[in-house]
Short mmCIF file of C-alpha atoms in Angstrom, two decimals:
data_model
loop_
_atom_site.label_atom_id
_atom_site.label_comp_id
_atom_site.label_asym_id
_atom_site.label_seq_id
_atom_site.Cartn_x
_atom_site.Cartn_y
_atom_site.Cartn_z
CA MET W 513 -18.08 -11.26 -14.91
CA GLU W 514 -18.49 -15.01 -14.53
CA LYS W 515 -17.23 -16.61 -11.33
CA ILE W 516 -13.67 -17.90 -11.33
CA SER W 517 -12.23 -20.77 -9.29
CA MET W 518 -9.03 -20.49 -7.29
CA GLU W 519 -7.52 -23.27 -9.43
CA THR W 520 -8.18 -21.25 -12.60
CA ALA W 521 -6.92 -18.03 -11.00
CA VAL W 522 -3.67 -19.68 -9.91
CA LYS W 523 -3.14 -21.01 -13.44
CA LEU W 524 -3.78 -17.57 -14.97
CA CYS W 525 -1.31 -15.96 -12.56
CA LYS W 526 1.37 -18.55 -13.30
CA ASP W 527 0.74 -18.27 -17.06
CA GLY W 528 1.02 -14.49 -16.77
CA GLU W 529 4.63 -14.82 -15.65
CA LYS W 530 5.53 -16.59 -18.89
CA LEU W 531 3.93 -14.11 -21.30
CA LEU W 532 6.10 -12.12 -23.64
CA GLN W 533 5.57 -8.38 -23.41
CA ILE W 534 3.53 -8.20 -26.63
CA GLU W 535 1.40 -11.16 -25.52
CA LYS W 536 0.76 -9.60 -22.12
CA LYS W 537 -0.25 -6.32 -23.75
CA ASP W 538 -2.95 -8.13 -25.74
CA VAL W 539 -4.20 -10.09 -22.70
CA VAL W 540 -4.38 -6.93 -20.56
CA HIS W 541 -6.27 -5.03 -23.24
CA GLU W 542 -8.85 -7.81 -23.55
CA ARG W 543 -9.35 -7.76 -19.79
CA LEU W 544 -9.69 -3.98 -19.89
CA LYS W 545 -12.29 -4.19 -22.69
CA MET W 546 -14.35 -6.65 -20.65
CA LEU W 547 -14.21 -4.40 -17.59
CA VAL W 548 -15.09 -1.23 -19.51
CA SER W 549 -17.98 -2.94 -21.32
CA TYR W 550 -19.40 -4.30 -18.05
CA SER W 551 -18.97 -0.95 -16.30
CA LYS W 552 -20.77 0.96 -19.07
CA LYS W 553 -23.64 -1.50 -18.99
CA HIS W 554 -24.14 -1.72 -15.22
CA SER W 555 -22.81 1.52 -13.70
CA PRO W 556 -24.83 4.72 -14.32
CA TYR W 557 -21.72 6.75 -13.55
CA PHE W 558 -19.52 4.97 -16.10
CA ARG W 559 -22.32 4.91 -18.67
CA LYS W 560 -22.15 8.70 -18.66
CA HIS W 561 -18.38 8.95 -18.07
CA TYR W 562 -17.64 6.68 -21.04
CA SER W 563 -20.46 7.90 -23.30
CA GLU W 564 -18.00 8.80 -26.06
CA ILE W 565 -15.88 5.65 -25.73
CA ASP W 566 -16.15 3.07 -28.49
CA GLU W 567 -15.99 -0.22 -26.58
CA ASP W 568 -14.43 -2.02 -29.55
CA ASN W 569 -11.82 0.59 -30.40
CA PHE W 570 -10.12 2.47 -27.57
CA THR W 571 -6.82 2.66 -25.73
CA LEU W 572 -6.26 2.95 -22.02
CA GLU W 573 -5.30 6.61 -22.46
CA ASP W 574 -8.67 7.31 -24.13
CA LEU W 575 -10.45 6.60 -20.86
CA PRO W 576 -10.92 9.77 -18.77
CA PRO W 577 -9.37 9.38 -15.30
CA VAL W 578 -11.36 9.47 -12.08
CA SER W 579 -10.66 10.76 -8.57
CA LYS W 580 -11.84 9.89 -5.08
CA PRO W 581 -13.78 13.17 -4.52
CA GLU W 582 -15.55 12.75 -7.86
CA LEU W 583 -16.54 9.13 -7.18
CA MET W 584 -17.59 9.79 -3.59
CA LYS W 585 -20.13 12.37 -4.80
CA CYS W 586 -21.97 9.76 -6.83
CA TYR W 587 -21.10 6.55 -5.00
CA ASP W 588 -24.44 4.81 -5.50
CA ASP W 589 -24.22 5.42 -9.27
CA TRP W 590 -20.59 4.31 -9.45
CA VAL W 591 -21.17 0.73 -8.26
CA THR W 592 -22.55 -1.84 -10.73
CA ASP W 593 -24.91 -3.51 -8.25
CA SER W 594 -27.76 -1.17 -7.29
CA ASN W 595 -28.14 -3.03 -3.98
CA VAL W 596 -24.74 -1.71 -2.90
CA THR W 597 -25.11 1.69 -1.21
CA TYR W 598 -22.82 4.14 0.53
CA ASP W 599 -24.82 4.01 3.76
CA GLY W 600 -25.22 0.26 3.52
CA VAL W 601 -21.49 -0.41 3.35
CA PHE W 602 -20.77 1.80 6.36
CA GLU W 603 -23.55 0.12 8.32
CA TYR W 604 -22.00 -3.23 7.45
CA VAL W 605 -18.41 -2.33 8.41
CA ASP W 606 -19.65 -0.82 11.68
CA SER W 607 -21.35 -4.08 12.69
CA PRO W 608 -19.54 -6.69 14.85
CA ILE W 609 -17.32 -8.68 12.51
CA GLU W 610 -17.73 -11.94 14.43
CA SER W 611 -21.47 -12.04 13.72
CA ARG W 612 -21.60 -11.00 10.10
CA GLY W 613 -21.24 -12.84 6.83
CA PRO W 614 -20.35 -11.38 3.43
CA TYR W 615 -21.92 -8.02 2.58
CA LEU W 616 -25.25 -8.67 0.81
CA GLY W 617 -24.34 -12.35 1.06
CA LYS W 618 -21.63 -12.22 -1.61
CA TYR W 619 -19.17 -9.29 -1.26
CA ALA W 620 -16.22 -8.25 0.87
CA ALA W 621 -16.69 -4.70 2.16
CA ILE W 622 -14.12 -2.48 3.86
CA THR W 623 -13.17 1.20 3.89
CA THR W 624 -10.01 3.09 3.03
CA SER W 625 -8.00 4.26 6.05
CA GLY W 626 -9.04 7.87 5.59
CA THR W 627 -5.52 9.19 6.16
CA SER W 628 -5.87 11.47 3.13
CA GLY W 629 -9.46 12.54 3.85
CA ILE W 630 -12.87 10.91 4.41
CA PRO W 631 -12.83 7.07 4.42
CA MET W 632 -14.24 5.57 1.23
CA PRO W 633 -16.34 2.40 1.35
CA MET W 634 -14.88 -0.25 -0.94
CA VAL W 635 -16.70 -3.39 -2.08
CA ARG W 636 -14.91 -6.31 -3.69
CA ASP W 637 -16.51 -9.14 -5.61
CA SER W 638 -15.42 -12.79 -5.72
CA CYS W 639 -13.45 -12.21 -8.93
CA HIS W 640 -11.25 -9.63 -7.21
CA ASN W 641 -10.87 -11.66 -4.03
CA ILE W 642 -9.93 -14.92 -5.76
CA ILE W 643 -7.51 -13.44 -8.30
CA HIS W 644 -5.73 -11.25 -5.76
CA GLY W 645 -5.55 -14.24 -3.41
CA ALA W 646 -3.94 -16.22 -6.22
CA LEU W 647 -1.43 -13.39 -6.80
CA MET W 648 -0.44 -13.61 -3.13
CA GLN W 649 -0.12 -17.38 -3.31
CA THR W 650 1.89 -17.58 -6.53
CA ARG W 651 4.05 -14.45 -6.31
CA LEU W 652 4.39 -13.04 -2.80
CA PHE W 653 4.75 -16.45 -1.09
CA ARG W 654 6.74 -18.01 -3.91
CA GLY W 655 9.16 -20.66 -2.66
CA LEU W 656 7.94 -20.46 0.93
CA ASP W 657 5.92 -22.83 3.08
CA GLU W 658 2.61 -23.09 1.22
CA HIS W 659 0.80 -23.01 4.57
CA LEU W 660 2.74 -20.01 5.90
CA SER W 661 -0.34 -17.79 6.31
CA ASP W 662 -2.67 -20.61 7.43
CA PRO W 663 -3.35 -20.70 11.19
CA LYS W 664 -3.97 -24.43 10.96
CA TYR W 665 -0.26 -24.97 10.44
CA ASN W 666 1.56 -21.82 11.63
CA LYS W 667 1.34 -19.18 14.34
CA LEU W 668 0.48 -15.79 12.85
CA ALA W 669 1.11 -12.44 14.54
CA ALA W 670 0.20 -9.01 13.22
CA ILE W 671 1.34 -5.68 14.63
CA ILE W 672 -1.61 -3.75 13.38
CA PHE W 673 -3.97 -0.83 13.88
CA THR W 674 -6.82 -2.59 15.68
CA ASP W 675 -9.82 -0.92 14.08
CA GLN W 676 -12.13 -3.36 12.31
CA LYS W 677 -12.94 -0.76 9.64
CA VAL W 678 -9.30 -0.89 8.48
CA SER W 679 -8.85 -3.53 5.77
CA SER W 680 -5.78 -5.24 7.24
CA TYR W 681 -7.38 -5.77 10.65
CA SER W 682 -10.73 -6.66 9.11
CA SER W 683 -9.01 -9.37 7.06
CA PHE W 684 -7.22 -10.64 10.17
CA LEU W 685 -10.50 -10.93 12.10
CA LYS W 686 -12.22 -12.69 9.21
CA ILE W 687 -9.48 -15.33 9.06
CA LYS W 688 -9.70 -15.77 12.81
CA ALA W 689 -13.49 -16.08 12.71
CA ALA W 690 -13.23 -18.65 9.90
CA ASN W 691 -10.80 -20.78 11.94
CA PRO W 692 -12.21 -20.78 15.50
CA GLU W 693 -10.47 -24.03 16.42
CA TYR W 694 -7.11 -22.43 15.57
CA SER W 695 -7.76 -18.96 16.98
CA ASP W 696 -4.98 -19.45 19.54
CA ASN W 697 -2.57 -19.47 16.60
CA MET W 698 -3.46 -15.88 15.70
CA LEU W 699 -2.37 -12.81 17.64
CA ALA W 700 -3.18 -9.18 16.83
CA ILE W 701 -0.91 -6.69 18.61
CA SER W 702 -1.99 -3.07 18.69
CA MET W 703 0.44 -0.64 17.14
CA GLN W 704 -0.44 1.66 20.02
CA ASP W 705 1.04 -0.72 22.58
CA GLY W 706 4.41 0.34 23.94
CA THR W 707 7.55 -1.27 22.51
CA GLU W 708 8.23 -3.26 25.69
CA ARG W 709 4.72 -4.70 25.65
CA ILE W 710 4.99 -5.63 21.97
CA ILE W 711 8.32 -7.37 22.62
CA GLN W 712 6.87 -9.33 25.53
CA LYS W 713 3.85 -10.45 23.50
CA LEU W 714 6.04 -11.58 20.61
CA ASN W 715 8.41 -13.46 22.91
CA ASP W 716 5.49 -15.22 24.56
CA PHE W 717 3.73 -16.04 21.27
CA GLN W 718 6.74 -17.02 19.10
CA PRO W 719 5.18 -16.35 15.66
CA ASP W 720 6.06 -18.32 12.54
CA PHE W 721 4.86 -15.44 10.36
CA LEU W 722 4.88 -11.82 11.49
CA THR W 723 3.25 -8.94 9.61
CA ALA W 724 3.74 -5.28 10.44
CA TYR W 725 3.90 -1.74 9.15
CA PRO W 726 7.50 -0.75 8.29
CA SER W 727 7.34 2.08 10.83
CA THR W 728 6.93 -0.41 13.70
CA ILE W 729 9.95 -2.59 12.98
CA GLY W 730 12.87 -0.30 13.89
CA PRO W 731 12.63 -0.73 17.69
CA LEU W 732 12.17 -4.49 17.20
CA ILE W 733 15.38 -4.74 15.17
CA ASN W 734 17.20 -2.97 17.97
CA ALA W 735 15.59 -5.22 20.59
CA ALA W 736 16.60 -8.35 18.68
CA GLU W 737 20.21 -7.18 18.46
CA GLU W 738 20.20 -6.46 22.21
CA GLY W 739 18.81 -9.92 22.97
CA LYS W 740 15.52 -8.59 24.31
CA LEU W 741 13.45 -9.93 21.42
CA ASN W 742 13.94 -13.64 20.82
CA ILE W 743 11.76 -14.79 17.95
CA HIS W 744 12.59 -16.88 14.90
CA PRO W 745 9.91 -16.30 12.25
CA LYS W 746 9.99 -18.04 8.91
CA ALA W 747 9.04 -14.73 7.26
CA ILE W 748 8.18 -11.13 8.08
CA GLY W 749 5.72 -9.34 5.82
CA PHE W 750 5.16 -5.61 5.32
CA SER W 751 2.53 -3.44 3.66
CA ALA W 752 0.71 -0.07 3.90
CA GLU W 753 3.86 2.09 4.16
CA VAL W 754 7.13 2.52 2.25
CA LEU W 755 9.73 -0.11 3.18
CA SER W 756 13.13 1.52 2.70
CA PRO W 757 16.07 -0.50 1.28
CA GLU W 758 17.91 0.04 4.57
CA THR W 759 15.06 -1.38 6.64
CA TYR W 760 14.66 -4.34 4.24
CA ARG W 761 18.38 -5.11 4.53
CA ARG W 762 18.43 -4.88 8.31
CA VAL W 763 15.33 -7.05 8.83
CA LYS W 764 16.77 -9.76 6.60
CA GLU W 765 20.14 -9.55 8.35
CA VAL W 766 18.90 -9.51 11.95
CA PHE W 767 16.01 -11.99 11.74
CA ASN W 768 17.58 -14.23 9.07
CA CYS W 769 14.26 -14.93 7.40
CA ALA W 770 12.34 -14.15 4.23
CA VAL W 771 11.21 -10.52 4.00
CA LEU W 772 8.01 -9.91 2.05
CA ASN W 773 6.78 -6.52 0.93
CA ASN W 774 3.43 -5.91 -0.68
CA TYR W 775 2.28 -2.66 -2.29
CA CYS W 776 -1.43 -2.89 -1.68
CA SER W 777 -4.23 -0.35 -1.57
CA THR W 778 -7.84 -0.75 -0.50
CA GLU W 779 -8.87 0.57 -3.91
CA GLY W 780 -6.49 -1.30 -6.21
CA GLY W 781 -5.63 -4.46 -4.30
CA GLU W 782 -2.34 -6.35 -4.52
CA ALA W 783 -0.53 -4.19 -7.05
CA ALA W 784 3.13 -5.14 -6.53
CA MET W 785 5.16 -7.71 -4.60
CA THR W 786 8.79 -8.26 -3.73
CA CYS W 787 11.11 -10.73 -5.40
CA ASP W 788 14.07 -12.41 -3.66
CA HIS W 789 16.14 -9.28 -4.27
CA GLY W 790 13.70 -7.10 -2.34
CA ARG W 791 12.40 -5.23 -5.37
CA LEU W 792 8.69 -4.59 -5.89
CA HIS W 793 7.39 -6.02 -9.17
CA ILE W 794 4.05 -4.76 -10.48
CA ASN W 795 1.42 -7.41 -11.18
CA ASP W 796 0.74 -5.60 -14.43
CA ASP W 797 -1.23 -8.47 -15.97
CA TRP W 798 -3.99 -7.66 -13.46
CA VAL W 799 -3.23 -4.20 -12.07
CA ILE W 800 -2.19 -1.32 -14.33
CA ILE W 801 -0.11 1.49 -12.83
CA GLU W 802 0.48 4.64 -14.87
CA PRO W 803 3.05 7.07 -13.40
CA ILE W 804 2.02 10.67 -14.16
CA ASP W 805 3.30 14.20 -13.67
CA LYS W 806 1.37 16.98 -11.91
CA ASP W 807 -0.65 17.63 -15.09
CA GLY W 808 -1.61 13.99 -15.58
CA ASN W 809 0.86 13.35 -18.40
CA PRO W 810 2.79 10.05 -18.58
CA VAL W 811 6.19 9.92 -16.90
CA LYS W 812 9.04 8.01 -18.56
CA ASP W 813 10.68 4.94 -17.05
CA GLY W 814 13.40 5.91 -14.60
CA GLU W 815 11.78 9.22 -13.61
CA TRP W 816 9.83 9.98 -10.45
CA SER W 817 6.13 10.61 -10.88
CA GLU W 818 3.93 13.08 -9.02
CA GLY W 819 1.15 10.50 -8.73
CA ILE W 820 -0.35 7.46 -10.46
CA TYR W 821 -3.48 6.25 -12.18
CA ILE W 822 -4.32 2.73 -11.03
CA THR W 823 -6.63 0.25 -12.76
CA ASP W 824 -7.76 -3.00 -11.13
CA LEU W 825 -8.83 -5.42 -13.86
CA THR W 826 -10.55 -7.77 -11.41
CA ASN W 827 -13.23 -5.76 -9.57
CA TYR W 828 -16.53 -5.68 -11.42
CA VAL W 829 -18.80 -4.45 -8.63
CA GLN W 830 -16.93 -1.23 -7.85
CA PRO W 831 -14.70 -0.59 -10.88
CA ILE W 832 -11.35 1.11 -10.32
CA ILE W 833 -10.29 2.39 -13.75
CA ARG W 834 -7.58 5.06 -14.07
CA TYR W 835 -8.18 6.08 -10.45
CA TYR W 836 -5.86 8.84 -9.24
CA MET W 837 -3.63 8.23 -6.22
CA SER W 838 -0.95 10.60 -4.96
CA ASP W 839 1.76 7.95 -4.62
CA ARG W 840 5.13 9.03 -5.99
CA VAL W 841 6.74 6.15 -7.92
CA LYS W 842 9.53 5.33 -10.36
CA ILE W 843 9.33 2.45 -12.84
CA THR W 844 12.33 0.48 -14.15
CA ARG W 845 12.44 -2.73 -16.12
CA GLU W 846 15.40 -5.00 -15.31
CA CYS W 847 15.99 -7.07 -12.17
CA GLU W 848 18.53 -9.73 -11.26
CA CYS W 849 15.68 -12.11 -10.45
CA GLY W 850 14.81 -12.34 -14.16
CA SER W 851 11.14 -11.36 -13.78
CA ASN W 852 9.53 -9.64 -16.77
CA PHE W 853 7.26 -7.64 -14.47
CA PRO W 854 8.21 -3.94 -14.08
CA ILE W 855 10.00 -2.80 -10.93
CA MET W 856 8.40 -0.02 -8.91
CA GLU W 857 10.15 2.17 -6.37
CA ILE W 858 7.94 4.18 -4.04
CA ASN W 859 8.61 7.46 -2.30
CA GLY W 860 5.34 7.68 -0.39
CA ARG W 861 2.36 9.93 -0.87
CA VAL W 862 3.00 13.29 -2.49
CA ILE W 863 3.14 16.00 0.16
CA GLU W 864 1.13 19.15 -0.20
CA GLU W 865 3.07 22.30 -0.96
CA ILE W 866 5.08 23.82 1.90
CA THR W 867 5.18 27.54 2.52
CA ILE W 868 8.32 29.16 3.95
CA GLY W 869 8.63 32.91 4.27
CA GLY W 870 5.64 33.40 2.00
CA LYS W 871 7.12 31.22 -0.78
CA THR W 872 5.96 27.73 -1.65
CA LEU W 873 7.81 24.60 -2.70
CA SER W 874 6.96 20.95 -3.26
CA GLY W 875 7.20 18.76 -0.18
CA ILE W 876 8.98 16.14 -2.28
CA VAL W 877 12.30 17.69 -1.29
CA ILE W 878 11.64 16.60 2.30
CA THR W 879 11.08 12.93 1.50
CA HIS W 880 13.89 12.81 -1.05
CA ALA W 881 16.42 14.05 1.49
CA LEU W 882 15.73 11.15 3.87
CA GLN W 883 14.77 8.29 1.56
CA GLU W 884 18.14 6.50 1.50
CA VAL W 885 19.56 7.51 4.90
CA LYS W 886 21.38 4.67 6.66
CA ASP W 887 20.44 3.75 10.26
CA ILE W 888 16.99 5.35 10.10
CA TYR W 889 13.97 3.04 9.88
CA THR W 890 11.07 5.45 9.70
CA TYR W 891 10.77 9.19 9.99
CA GLN W 892 8.44 12.14 10.08
CA VAL W 893 9.24 15.77 9.41
CA ALA W 894 7.00 18.22 11.26
CA HIS W 895 6.72 21.82 10.05
CA VAL W 896 6.31 23.40 13.49
CA SER W 897 6.68 27.10 12.56
CA ASP W 898 7.38 29.15 9.44
CA LYS W 899 11.14 28.52 9.44
CA CYS W 900 11.48 25.59 11.79
CA PHE W 901 11.22 21.84 11.10
CA GLU W 902 11.39 18.93 13.52
CA LEU W 903 12.73 15.47 12.68
CA ARG W 904 11.09 12.54 14.45
CA ALA W 905 12.53 9.14 13.68
CA GLU W 906 13.14 5.56 14.71
CA PHE W 907 16.92 4.98 14.61
CA ALA W 908 19.11 1.90 14.58
CA ASP W 909 21.10 1.24 17.74
CA GLY W 910 24.36 3.14 17.56
CA ALA W 911 23.09 5.54 14.91
CA ASP W 912 24.85 8.89 14.86
CA LYS W 913 21.69 10.95 15.29
CA GLU W 914 23.45 14.30 15.25
CA LYS W 915 25.21 13.45 11.98
CA ILE W 916 21.94 12.33 10.41
CA LEU W 917 20.30 15.55 11.58
CA ASN W 918 23.17 17.72 10.33
CA ASP W 919 23.31 15.96 6.95
CA PHE W 920 19.55 16.35 6.52
CA SER W 921 19.67 20.01 7.60
CA GLN W 922 22.51 20.77 5.18
CA GLU W 923 20.81 19.06 2.25
CA LEU W 924 17.48 20.74 2.93
CA ASN W 925 18.98 24.19 3.45
CA GLY W 926 21.23 23.79 0.45
CA TYR W 927 18.18 23.13 -1.69
CA LEU W 928 16.29 26.06 -0.17
CA LEU W 929 19.13 28.56 -0.57
CA ASN W 930 19.76 27.48 -4.17
CA ASN W 931 16.10 28.10 -4.95
CA GLY W 932 15.75 31.54 -3.35
CA PHE W 933 14.37 30.51 0.04
CA ASP W 934 15.61 31.52 3.47
CA GLU W 935 17.52 29.07 5.62
CA VAL W 936 15.48 27.11 8.17
CA VAL W 937 16.17 25.51 11.53
CA VAL W 938 15.96 21.72 11.71
CA ARG W 939 15.94 20.17 15.15
CA LEU W 940 15.81 16.61 16.44
CA SER W 941 12.80 15.58 18.52
CA GLU W 942 12.59 12.83 21.10
CA LYS W 943 8.96 12.32 20.11
CA PRO W 944 8.17 9.26 17.96
CA PRO W 945 6.54 9.84 14.57
CA LYS W 946 2.82 10.53 14.96
CA ARG W 947 0.39 8.06 13.42
CA SER W 948 -2.90 8.97 11.84
CA GLU W 949 -5.87 8.44 14.14
CA ARG W 950 -7.49 6.27 11.50
CA GLY W 951 -5.46 3.51 9.86
CA GLY W 952 -2.37 3.97 12.00
CA LYS W 953 -0.09 4.92 9.13
CA THR W 954 2.81 7.28 9.64
CA LYS W 955 2.79 10.38 7.47
CA GLU W 956 6.22 11.44 6.31
CA PHE W 957 5.30 15.11 6.67
CA VAL W 958 2.90 16.93 8.99
CA ARG W 959 2.16 20.63 9.37
CA GLU W 960 1.60 21.71 12.96
CA PHE W 961 1.07 25.47 12.94
#
């Protein structure tokens, strides 16, 4: 694809908000045709994968989906630039970030967190980077200080997993390296630091803009209410994990600032962003999300999916077209903000099947039972033995932990008994939720026996 300027990208993003649904459908299909045509021409993998696709006459559903394991097997044939290689990307991301320029002189290169398996190298071209940057500027930061994320004008703090292979930290370091004279205005705080140390660092730094994983914010809300944390950010931004409505409400209430939430993946980019009402709206003029059931069939609006196919219409060097992800989502269409972009609710990654007493069930029942619980910021359910589960959670100050535990236990056991399973024991743990060793994300369910 030809290079695009930020000015043009911003205009396209703003124009996309004004399109009628039928107009947007036509625009999206033209963008898809361009991406498919380019991929067939330059990617050996897609040339074979789309051998029966008529480039001038196809629908999105005609395109066979792809999966991470399938693409990883033929990585060097998947990319459209033969100079991009699996080994080359890993060598690049393993090198010191302060001393390196763009990958091959023109690309951004990162890896997925690897929380669901082996990390996948991901290369992004200038088209992807500029358009997704414009989406952030025009939609996520709408109505806020235009220099909010610029260290020249504001102090930026990130509570983050400090591994340079992880995209969020890699991006942080790149911004810092690009602004050496303002490096004192940027602070990365390790998620592995203790709560007291994080509080002290934030109090000393006084950020204007704070970014974090949702699972790190619960103790900070409590500390702010107790007077231990005294910061006054203009905005707090979240990504990487599910931000529950309860946590969104409490952050807005306690810190009295804008709360930004961004559904972003290393593979698909900036797919959805919050409006002023806290709802995630899909950027479906540039990123297509198809909710699907366990057999890959479309799921209707208003129903929970078992996964999604995601298509990024901006990345021409490593095309993501109907790429399977195990995120469980629900799409609705009307929001008080008036946006014509679809609303997406997320219930995290689909959990593998759970076995109890020799019988199996979907792990979705676990996440569903805790999704809307008041006074709980983040949680993890550990299957510690055949008929015993452990709840690990970050609670609001004053939360009735025993009531939350009892309500969860009753709902879970009610479901199990109604479906022919034996009753299980659910106990409360003093342990915090465990994070993955790579990426730092908190899994909602872990099996430990």
